[in-house]
Short mmCIF file of N, CA and C in Angstrom, two decimals:
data_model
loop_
_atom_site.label_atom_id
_atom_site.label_comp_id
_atom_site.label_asym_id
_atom_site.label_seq_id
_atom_site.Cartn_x
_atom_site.Cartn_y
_atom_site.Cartn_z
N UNK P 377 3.32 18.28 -19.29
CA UNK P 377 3.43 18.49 -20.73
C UNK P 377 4.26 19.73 -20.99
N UNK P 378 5.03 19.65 -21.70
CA UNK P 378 5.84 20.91 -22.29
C UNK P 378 4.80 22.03 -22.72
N UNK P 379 4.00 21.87 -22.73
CA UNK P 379 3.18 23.05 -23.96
C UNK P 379 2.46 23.71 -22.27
N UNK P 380 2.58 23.21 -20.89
CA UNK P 380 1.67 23.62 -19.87
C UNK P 380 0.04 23.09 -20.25
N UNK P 381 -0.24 22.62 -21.12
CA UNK P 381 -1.51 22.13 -21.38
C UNK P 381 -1.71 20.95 -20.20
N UNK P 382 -3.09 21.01 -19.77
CA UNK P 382 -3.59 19.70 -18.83
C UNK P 382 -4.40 19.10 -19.39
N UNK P 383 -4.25 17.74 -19.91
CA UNK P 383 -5.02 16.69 -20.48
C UNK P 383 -5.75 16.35 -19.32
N UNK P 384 -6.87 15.62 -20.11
CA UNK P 384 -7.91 15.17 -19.25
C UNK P 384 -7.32 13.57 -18.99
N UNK P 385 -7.56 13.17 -17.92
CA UNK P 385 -7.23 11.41 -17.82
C UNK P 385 -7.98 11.23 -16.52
N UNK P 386 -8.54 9.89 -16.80
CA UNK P 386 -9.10 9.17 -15.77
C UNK P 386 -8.06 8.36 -14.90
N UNK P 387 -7.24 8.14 -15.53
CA UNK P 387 -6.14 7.11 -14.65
C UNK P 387 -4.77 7.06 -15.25
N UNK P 388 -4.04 7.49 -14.38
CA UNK P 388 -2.54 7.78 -14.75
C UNK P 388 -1.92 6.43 -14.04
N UNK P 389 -0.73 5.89 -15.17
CA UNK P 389 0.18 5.09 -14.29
C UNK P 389 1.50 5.53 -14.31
N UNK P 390 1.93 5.14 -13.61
CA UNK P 390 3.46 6.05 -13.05
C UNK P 390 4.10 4.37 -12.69
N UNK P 391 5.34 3.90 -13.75
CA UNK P 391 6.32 3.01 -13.53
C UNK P 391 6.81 3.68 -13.19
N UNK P 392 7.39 2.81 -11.58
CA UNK P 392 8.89 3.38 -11.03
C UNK P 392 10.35 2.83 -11.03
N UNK P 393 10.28 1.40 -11.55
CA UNK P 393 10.91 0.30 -11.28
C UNK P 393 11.11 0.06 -10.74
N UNK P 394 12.08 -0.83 -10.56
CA UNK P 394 12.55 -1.69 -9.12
C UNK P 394 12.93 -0.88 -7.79
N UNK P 395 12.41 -0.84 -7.27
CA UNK P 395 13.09 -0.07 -6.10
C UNK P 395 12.55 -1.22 -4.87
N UNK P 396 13.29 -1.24 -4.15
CA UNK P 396 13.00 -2.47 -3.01
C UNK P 396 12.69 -1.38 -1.80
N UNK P 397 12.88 -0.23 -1.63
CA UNK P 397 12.67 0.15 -0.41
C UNK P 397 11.22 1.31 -0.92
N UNK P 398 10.78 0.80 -1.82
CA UNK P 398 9.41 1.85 -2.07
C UNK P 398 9.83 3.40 -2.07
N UNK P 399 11.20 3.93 -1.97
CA UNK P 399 11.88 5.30 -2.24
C UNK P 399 10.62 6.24 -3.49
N UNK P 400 10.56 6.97 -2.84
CA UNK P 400 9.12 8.09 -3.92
C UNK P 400 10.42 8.49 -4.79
N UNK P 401 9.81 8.22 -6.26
CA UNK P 401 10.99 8.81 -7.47
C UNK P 401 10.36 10.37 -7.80
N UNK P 402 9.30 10.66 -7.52
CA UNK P 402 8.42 11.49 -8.10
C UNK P 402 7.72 12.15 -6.76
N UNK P 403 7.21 13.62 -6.96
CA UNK P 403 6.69 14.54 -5.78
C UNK P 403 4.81 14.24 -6.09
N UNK P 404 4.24 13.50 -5.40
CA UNK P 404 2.73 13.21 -5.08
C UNK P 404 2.25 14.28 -3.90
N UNK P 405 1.45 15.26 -4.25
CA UNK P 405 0.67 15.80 -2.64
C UNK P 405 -0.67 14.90 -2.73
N UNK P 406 -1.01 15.33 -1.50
CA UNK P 406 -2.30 14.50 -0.77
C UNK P 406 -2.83 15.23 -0.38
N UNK P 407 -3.68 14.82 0.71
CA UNK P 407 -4.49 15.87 1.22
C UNK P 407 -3.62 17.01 2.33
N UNK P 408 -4.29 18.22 2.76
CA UNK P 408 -3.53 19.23 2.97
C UNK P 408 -2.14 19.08 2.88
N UNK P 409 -2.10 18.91 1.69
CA UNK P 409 -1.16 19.81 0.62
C UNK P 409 0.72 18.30 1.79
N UNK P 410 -0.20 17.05 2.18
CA UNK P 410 1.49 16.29 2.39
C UNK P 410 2.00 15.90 1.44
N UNK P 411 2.89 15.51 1.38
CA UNK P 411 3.60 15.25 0.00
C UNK P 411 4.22 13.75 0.41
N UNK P 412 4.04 13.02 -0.70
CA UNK P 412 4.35 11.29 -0.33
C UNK P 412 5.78 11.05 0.30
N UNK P 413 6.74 11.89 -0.02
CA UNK P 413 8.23 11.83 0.56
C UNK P 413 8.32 12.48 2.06
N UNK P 414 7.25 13.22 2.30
CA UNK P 414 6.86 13.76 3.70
C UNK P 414 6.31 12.24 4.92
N UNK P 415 5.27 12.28 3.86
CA UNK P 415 4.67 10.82 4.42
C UNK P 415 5.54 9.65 4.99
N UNK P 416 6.39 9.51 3.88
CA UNK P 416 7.04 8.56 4.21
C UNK P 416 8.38 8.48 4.55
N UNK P 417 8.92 9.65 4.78
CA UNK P 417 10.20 10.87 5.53
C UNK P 417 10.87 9.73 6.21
N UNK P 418 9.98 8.74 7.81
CA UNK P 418 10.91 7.72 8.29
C UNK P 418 10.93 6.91 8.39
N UNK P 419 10.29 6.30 7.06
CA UNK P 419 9.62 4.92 6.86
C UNK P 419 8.10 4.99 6.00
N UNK P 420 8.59 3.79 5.76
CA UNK P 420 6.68 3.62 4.85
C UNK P 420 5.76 3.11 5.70
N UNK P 421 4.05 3.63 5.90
CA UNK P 421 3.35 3.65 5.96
C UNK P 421 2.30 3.29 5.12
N UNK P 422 1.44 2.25 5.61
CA UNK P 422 0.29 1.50 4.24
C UNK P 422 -0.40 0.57 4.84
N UNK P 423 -1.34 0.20 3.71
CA UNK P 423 -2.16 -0.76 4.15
C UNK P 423 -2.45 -1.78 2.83
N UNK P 424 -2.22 -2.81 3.01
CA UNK P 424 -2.20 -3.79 2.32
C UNK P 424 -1.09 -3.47 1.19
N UNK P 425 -0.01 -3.15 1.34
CA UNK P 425 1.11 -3.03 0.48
C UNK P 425 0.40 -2.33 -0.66
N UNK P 426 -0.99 -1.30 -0.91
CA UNK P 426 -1.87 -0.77 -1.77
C UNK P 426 -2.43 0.31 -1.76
N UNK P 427 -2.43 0.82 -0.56
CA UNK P 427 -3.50 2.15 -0.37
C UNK P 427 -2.31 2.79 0.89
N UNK P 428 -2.50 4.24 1.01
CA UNK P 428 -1.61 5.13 1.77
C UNK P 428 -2.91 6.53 2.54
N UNK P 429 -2.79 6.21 3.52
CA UNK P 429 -3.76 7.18 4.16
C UNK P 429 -3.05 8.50 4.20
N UNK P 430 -3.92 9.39 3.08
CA UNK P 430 -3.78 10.94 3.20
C UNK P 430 -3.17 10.99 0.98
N UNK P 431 -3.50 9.81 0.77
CA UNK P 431 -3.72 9.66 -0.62
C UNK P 431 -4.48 8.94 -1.28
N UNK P 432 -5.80 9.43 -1.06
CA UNK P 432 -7.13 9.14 -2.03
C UNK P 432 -6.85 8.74 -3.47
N UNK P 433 -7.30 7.75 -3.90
CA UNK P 433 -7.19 7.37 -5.26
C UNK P 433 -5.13 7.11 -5.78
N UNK P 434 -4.58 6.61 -4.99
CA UNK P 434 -3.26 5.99 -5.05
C UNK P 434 -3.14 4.92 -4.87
N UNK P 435 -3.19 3.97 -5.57
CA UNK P 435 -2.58 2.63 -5.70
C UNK P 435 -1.76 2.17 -5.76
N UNK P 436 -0.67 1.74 -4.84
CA UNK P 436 0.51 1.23 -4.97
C UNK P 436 0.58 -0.36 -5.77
N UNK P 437 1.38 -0.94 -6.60
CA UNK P 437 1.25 -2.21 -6.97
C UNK P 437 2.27 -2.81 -6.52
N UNK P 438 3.01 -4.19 -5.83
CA UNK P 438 3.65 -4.65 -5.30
C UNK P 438 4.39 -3.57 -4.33
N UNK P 439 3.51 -2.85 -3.63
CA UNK P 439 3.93 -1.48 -2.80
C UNK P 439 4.73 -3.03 -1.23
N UNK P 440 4.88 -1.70 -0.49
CA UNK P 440 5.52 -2.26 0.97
C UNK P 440 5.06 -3.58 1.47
N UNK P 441 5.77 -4.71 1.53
CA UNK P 441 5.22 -5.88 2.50
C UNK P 441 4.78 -6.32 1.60
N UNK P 442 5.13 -6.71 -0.08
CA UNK P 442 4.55 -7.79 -0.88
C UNK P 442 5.34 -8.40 -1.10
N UNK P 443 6.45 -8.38 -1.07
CA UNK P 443 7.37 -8.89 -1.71
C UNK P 443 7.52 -10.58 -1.28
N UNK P 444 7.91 -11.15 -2.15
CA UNK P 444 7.77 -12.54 -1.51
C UNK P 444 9.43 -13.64 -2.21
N UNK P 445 9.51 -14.28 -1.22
CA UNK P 445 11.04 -15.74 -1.71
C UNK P 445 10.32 -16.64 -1.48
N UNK P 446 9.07 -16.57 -1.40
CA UNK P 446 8.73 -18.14 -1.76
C UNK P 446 7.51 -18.67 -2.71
N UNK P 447 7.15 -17.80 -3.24
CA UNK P 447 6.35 -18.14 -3.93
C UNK P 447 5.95 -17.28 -5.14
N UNK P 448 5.35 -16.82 -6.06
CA UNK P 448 5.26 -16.23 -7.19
C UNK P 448 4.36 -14.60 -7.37
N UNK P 449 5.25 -13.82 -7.27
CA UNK P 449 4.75 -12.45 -6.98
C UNK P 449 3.38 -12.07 -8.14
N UNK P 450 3.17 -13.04 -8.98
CA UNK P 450 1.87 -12.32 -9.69
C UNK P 450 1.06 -12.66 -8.78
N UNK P 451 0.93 -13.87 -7.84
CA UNK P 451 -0.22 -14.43 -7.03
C UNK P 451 -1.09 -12.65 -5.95
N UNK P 452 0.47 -12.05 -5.88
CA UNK P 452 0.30 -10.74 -4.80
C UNK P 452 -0.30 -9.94 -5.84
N UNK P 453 0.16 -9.64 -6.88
CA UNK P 453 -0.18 -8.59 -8.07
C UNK P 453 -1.80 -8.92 -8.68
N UNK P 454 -1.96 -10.04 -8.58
CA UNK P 454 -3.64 -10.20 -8.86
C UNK P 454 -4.36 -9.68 -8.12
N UNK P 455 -4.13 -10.55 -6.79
CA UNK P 455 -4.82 -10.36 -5.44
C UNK P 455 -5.14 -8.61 -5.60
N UNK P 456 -4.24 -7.83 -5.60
CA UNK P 456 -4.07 -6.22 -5.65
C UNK P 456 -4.80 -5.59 -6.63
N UNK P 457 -4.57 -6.23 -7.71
CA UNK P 457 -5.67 -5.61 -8.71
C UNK P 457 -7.04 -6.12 -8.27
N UNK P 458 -7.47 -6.99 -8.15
CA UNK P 458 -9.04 -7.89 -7.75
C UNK P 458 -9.13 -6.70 -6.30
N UNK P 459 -8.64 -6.65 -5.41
CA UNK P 459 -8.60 -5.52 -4.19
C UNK P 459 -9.21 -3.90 -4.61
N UNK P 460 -8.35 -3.72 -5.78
CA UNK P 460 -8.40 -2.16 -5.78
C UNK P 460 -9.85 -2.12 -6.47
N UNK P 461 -10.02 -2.95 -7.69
CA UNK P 461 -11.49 -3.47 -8.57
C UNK P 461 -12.94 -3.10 -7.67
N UNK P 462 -12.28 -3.79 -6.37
CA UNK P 462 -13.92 -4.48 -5.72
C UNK P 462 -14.17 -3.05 -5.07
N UNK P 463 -12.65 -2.01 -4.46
CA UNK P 463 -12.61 -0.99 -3.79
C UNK P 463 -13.72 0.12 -4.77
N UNK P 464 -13.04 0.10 -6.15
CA UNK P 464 -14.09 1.26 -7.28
C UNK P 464 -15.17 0.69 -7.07
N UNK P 465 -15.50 -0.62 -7.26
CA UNK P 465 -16.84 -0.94 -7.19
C UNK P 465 -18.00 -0.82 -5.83
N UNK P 466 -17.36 -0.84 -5.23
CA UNK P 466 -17.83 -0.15 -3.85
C UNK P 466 -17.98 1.30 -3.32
N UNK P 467 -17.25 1.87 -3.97
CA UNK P 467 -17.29 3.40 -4.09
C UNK P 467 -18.53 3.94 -5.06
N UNK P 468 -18.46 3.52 -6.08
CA UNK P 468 -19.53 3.47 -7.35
C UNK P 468 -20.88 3.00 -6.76
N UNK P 469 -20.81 1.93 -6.03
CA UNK P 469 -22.42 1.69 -5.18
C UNK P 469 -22.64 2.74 -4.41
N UNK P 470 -22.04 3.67 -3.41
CA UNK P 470 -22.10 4.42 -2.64
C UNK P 470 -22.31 5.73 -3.15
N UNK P 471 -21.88 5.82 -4.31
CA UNK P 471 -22.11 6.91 -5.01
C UNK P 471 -20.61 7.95 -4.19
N UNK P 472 -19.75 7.00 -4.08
CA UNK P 472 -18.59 7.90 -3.53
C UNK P 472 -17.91 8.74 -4.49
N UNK P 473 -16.93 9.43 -4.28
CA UNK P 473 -15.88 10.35 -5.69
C UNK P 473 -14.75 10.28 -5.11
N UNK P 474 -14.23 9.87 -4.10
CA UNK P 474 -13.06 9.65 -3.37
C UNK P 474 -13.43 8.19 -1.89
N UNK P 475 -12.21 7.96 -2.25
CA UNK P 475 -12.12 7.06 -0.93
C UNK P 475 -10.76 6.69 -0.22
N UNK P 476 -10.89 7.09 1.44
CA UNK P 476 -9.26 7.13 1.55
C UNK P 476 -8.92 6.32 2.80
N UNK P 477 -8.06 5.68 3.12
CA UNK P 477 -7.95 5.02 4.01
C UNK P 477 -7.42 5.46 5.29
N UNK P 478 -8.46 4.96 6.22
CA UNK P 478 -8.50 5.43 7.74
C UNK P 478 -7.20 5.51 8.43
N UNK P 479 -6.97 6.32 8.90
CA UNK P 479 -5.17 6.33 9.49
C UNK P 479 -5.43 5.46 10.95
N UNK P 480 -5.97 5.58 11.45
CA UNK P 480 -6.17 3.96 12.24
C UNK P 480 -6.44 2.56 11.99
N UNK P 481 -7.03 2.71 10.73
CA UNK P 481 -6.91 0.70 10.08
C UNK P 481 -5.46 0.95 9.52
N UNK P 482 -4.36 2.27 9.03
CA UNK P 482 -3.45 1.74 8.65
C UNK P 482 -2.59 1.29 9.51
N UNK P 483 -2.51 2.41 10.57
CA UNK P 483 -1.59 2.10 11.60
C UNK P 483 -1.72 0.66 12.68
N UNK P 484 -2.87 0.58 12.46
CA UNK P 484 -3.23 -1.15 13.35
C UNK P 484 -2.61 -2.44 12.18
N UNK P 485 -2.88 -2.04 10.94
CA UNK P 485 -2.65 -3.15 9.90
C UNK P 485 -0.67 -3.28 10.08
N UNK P 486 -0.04 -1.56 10.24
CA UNK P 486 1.20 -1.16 10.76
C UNK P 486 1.63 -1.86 11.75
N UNK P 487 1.14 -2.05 13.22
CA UNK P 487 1.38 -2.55 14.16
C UNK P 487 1.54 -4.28 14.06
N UNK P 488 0.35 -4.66 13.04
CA UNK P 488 0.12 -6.58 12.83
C UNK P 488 1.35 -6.67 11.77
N UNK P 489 1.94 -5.83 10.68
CA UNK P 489 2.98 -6.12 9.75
C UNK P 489 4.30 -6.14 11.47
N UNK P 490 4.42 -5.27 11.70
CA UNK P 490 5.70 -5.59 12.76
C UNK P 490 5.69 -6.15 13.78
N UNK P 491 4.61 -6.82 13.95
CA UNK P 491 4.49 -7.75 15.16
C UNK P 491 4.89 -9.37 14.64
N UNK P 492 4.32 -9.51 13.32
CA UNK P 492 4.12 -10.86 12.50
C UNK P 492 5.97 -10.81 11.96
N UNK P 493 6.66 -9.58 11.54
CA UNK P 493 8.04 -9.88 11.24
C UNK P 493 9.13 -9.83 12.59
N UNK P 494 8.49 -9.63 13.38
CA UNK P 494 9.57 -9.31 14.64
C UNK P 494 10.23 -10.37 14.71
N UNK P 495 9.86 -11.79 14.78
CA UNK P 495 10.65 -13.08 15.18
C UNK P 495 10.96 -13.43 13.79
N UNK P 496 11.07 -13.21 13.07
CA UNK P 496 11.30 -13.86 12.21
C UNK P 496 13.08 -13.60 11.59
N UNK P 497 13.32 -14.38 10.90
CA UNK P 497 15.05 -14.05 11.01
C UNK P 497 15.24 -12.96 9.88
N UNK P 498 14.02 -12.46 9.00
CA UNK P 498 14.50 -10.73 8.24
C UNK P 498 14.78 -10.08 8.86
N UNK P 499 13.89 -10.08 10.15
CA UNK P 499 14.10 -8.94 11.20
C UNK P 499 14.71 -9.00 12.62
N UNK P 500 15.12 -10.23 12.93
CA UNK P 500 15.87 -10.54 14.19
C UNK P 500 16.68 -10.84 14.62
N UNK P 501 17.28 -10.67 15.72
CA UNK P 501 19.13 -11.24 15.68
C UNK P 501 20.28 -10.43 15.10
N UNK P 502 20.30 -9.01 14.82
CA UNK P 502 20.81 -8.14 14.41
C UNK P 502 20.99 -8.32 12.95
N UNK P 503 20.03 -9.21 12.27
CA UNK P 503 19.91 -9.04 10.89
C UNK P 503 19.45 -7.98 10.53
N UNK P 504 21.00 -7.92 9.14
CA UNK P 504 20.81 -6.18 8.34
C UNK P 504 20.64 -6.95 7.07
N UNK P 505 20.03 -6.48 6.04
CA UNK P 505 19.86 -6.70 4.67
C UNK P 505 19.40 -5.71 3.67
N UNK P 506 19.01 -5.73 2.69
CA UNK P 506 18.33 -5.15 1.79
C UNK P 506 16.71 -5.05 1.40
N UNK P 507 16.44 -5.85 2.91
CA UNK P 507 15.01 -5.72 3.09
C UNK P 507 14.54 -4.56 3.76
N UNK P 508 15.42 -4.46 4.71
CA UNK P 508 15.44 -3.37 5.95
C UNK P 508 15.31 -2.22 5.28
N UNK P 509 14.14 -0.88 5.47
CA UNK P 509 14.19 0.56 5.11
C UNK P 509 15.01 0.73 6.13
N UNK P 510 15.95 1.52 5.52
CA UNK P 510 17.12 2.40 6.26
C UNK P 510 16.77 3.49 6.91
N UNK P 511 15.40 4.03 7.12
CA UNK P 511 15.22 5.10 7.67
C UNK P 511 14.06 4.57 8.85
N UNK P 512 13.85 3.53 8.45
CA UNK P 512 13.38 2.67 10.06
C UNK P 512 13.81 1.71 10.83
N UNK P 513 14.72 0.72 9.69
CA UNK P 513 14.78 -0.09 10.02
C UNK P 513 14.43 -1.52 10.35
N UNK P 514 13.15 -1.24 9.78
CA UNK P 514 11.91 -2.42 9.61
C UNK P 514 12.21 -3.10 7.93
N UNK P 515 11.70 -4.07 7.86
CA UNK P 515 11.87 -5.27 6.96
C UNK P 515 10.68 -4.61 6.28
N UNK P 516 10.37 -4.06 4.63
CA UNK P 516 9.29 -3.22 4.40
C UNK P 516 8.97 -3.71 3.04
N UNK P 517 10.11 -4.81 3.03
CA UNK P 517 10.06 -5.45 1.39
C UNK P 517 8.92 -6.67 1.48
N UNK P 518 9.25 -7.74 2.18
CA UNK P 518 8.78 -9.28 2.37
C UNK P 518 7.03 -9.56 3.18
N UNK P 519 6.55 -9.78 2.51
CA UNK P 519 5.11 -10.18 3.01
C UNK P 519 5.75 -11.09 4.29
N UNK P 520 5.16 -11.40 5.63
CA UNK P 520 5.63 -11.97 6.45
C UNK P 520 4.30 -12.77 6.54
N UNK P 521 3.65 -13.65 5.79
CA UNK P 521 2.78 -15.00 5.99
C UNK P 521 3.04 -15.33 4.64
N UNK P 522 2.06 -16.14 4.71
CA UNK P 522 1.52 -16.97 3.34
C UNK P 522 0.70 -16.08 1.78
N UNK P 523 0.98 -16.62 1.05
CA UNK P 523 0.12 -15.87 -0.39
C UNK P 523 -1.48 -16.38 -0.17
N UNK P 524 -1.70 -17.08 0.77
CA UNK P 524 -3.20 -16.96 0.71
C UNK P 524 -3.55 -16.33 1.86
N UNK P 525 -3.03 -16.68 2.53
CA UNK P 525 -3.47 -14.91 3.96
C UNK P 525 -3.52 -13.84 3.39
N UNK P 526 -2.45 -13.63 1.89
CA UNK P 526 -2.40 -11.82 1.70
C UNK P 526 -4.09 -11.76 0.47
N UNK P 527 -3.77 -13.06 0.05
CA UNK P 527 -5.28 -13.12 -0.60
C UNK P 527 -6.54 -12.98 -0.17
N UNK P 528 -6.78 -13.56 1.04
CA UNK P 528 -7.91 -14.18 2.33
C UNK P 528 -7.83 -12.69 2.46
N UNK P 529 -7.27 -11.62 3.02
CA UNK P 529 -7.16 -10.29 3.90
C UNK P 529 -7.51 -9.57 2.43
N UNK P 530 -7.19 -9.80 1.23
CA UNK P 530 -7.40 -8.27 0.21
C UNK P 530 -8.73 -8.86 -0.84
N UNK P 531 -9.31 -10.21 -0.59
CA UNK P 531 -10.52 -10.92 -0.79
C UNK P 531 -11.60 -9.75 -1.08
N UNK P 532 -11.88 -9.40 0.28
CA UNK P 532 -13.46 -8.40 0.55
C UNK P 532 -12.59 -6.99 0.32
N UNK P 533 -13.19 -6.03 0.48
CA UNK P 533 -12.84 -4.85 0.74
C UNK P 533 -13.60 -4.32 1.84
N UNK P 534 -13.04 -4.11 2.86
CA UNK P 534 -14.04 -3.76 4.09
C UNK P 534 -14.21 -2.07 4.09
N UNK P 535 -15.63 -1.51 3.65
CA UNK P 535 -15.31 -0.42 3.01
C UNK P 535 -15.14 0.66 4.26
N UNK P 536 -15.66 0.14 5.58
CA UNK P 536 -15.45 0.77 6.73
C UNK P 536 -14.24 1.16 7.30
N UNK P 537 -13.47 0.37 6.20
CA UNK P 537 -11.72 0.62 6.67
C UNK P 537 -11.28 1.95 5.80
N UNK P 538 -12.20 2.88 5.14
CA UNK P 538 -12.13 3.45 3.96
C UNK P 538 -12.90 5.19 4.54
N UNK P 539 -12.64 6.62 4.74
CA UNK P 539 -13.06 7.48 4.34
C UNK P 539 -13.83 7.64 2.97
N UNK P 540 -15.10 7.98 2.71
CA UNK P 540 -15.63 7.91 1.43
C UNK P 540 -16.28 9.29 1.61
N UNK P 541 -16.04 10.05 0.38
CA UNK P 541 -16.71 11.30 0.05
C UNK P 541 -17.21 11.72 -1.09
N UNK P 542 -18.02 12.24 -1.18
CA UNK P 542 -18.56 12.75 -2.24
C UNK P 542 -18.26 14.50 -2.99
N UNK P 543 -17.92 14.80 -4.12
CA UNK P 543 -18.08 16.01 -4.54
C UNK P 543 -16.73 16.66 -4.31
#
């Protein structure tokens, strides 16, 4: 705010537009003090194209690996909202105040996104495109299954995949 005043808000949204390679337009810190362009310095990192370990309460919406050519991107954008929903509501049973995602369910969920695009022709055969992050090199745009696998997987919220704290 121009005036330095801090409003109170429960939930901020931040449009970024189109950006296909998830590029941070804006400076986010996280916990000890990383900053989302740090985070994601040589490539993006995530879990379920939605949540970013070492940023509690960040929701990405059609974030990394949603993107889809075959079928209808609200199907991903529901799924994500119904995901993040069941996530508050599970936090709220627990009596949590934060909840953040485990840097080992991301990096394993990391390992199954580039294992599942490796053969596939976004990413193989010296295919270059506009899918590819340029600072990895990995395909970071395109869901690599089906819209009901990304549904089936963001269904439950497995809250064990989740740091939860209180206070």
């Amino acid at each position: 705010m121009r005036t330095g005043a801090e409003p109170a808000a429960d939930v901020l949204v931040f449009g970024t537009g189109f950006g296909t390679q998830n590029t941070v337009r804006f400076d986010v810190t996280g916990r000890r003090g990383l900053t989302f362009a740090e985070a994601w310095r040589e490539g993006t990192q995530y879990y379920l194209g939605t949540v970013v370990s070492g940023f509690p309460h960040m929701f990405l919406m059609v974030g990394p690996n949603t993107g889809l050519g075959h079928n209808s991107q609200i199907v991903m954008i529901e799924a994500q909202a119904r995901y993040i929903a069941a996530l508050l509501r599970g936090m709220r049973r627990r009596g949590a105040d934060t909840a953040e995602v485990r840097p080992e369910v991301q990096r394993a969920f990391d390992e199954w996104i580039g294992g599942r695009m490796a053969g596939t022709v976004w990413q193989s055969g010296g295919c270059r495109s506009w899918y590819q992050d340029p600072r990895s090199g990995r395909n970071t745009v395109l869901w690599p299954d089906t819209t009901t696998a990304f549904r089936q997987r963001t269904r439950r919220v497995r809250m064990t995949d989740y740091r939860l704290t209180r206070g």
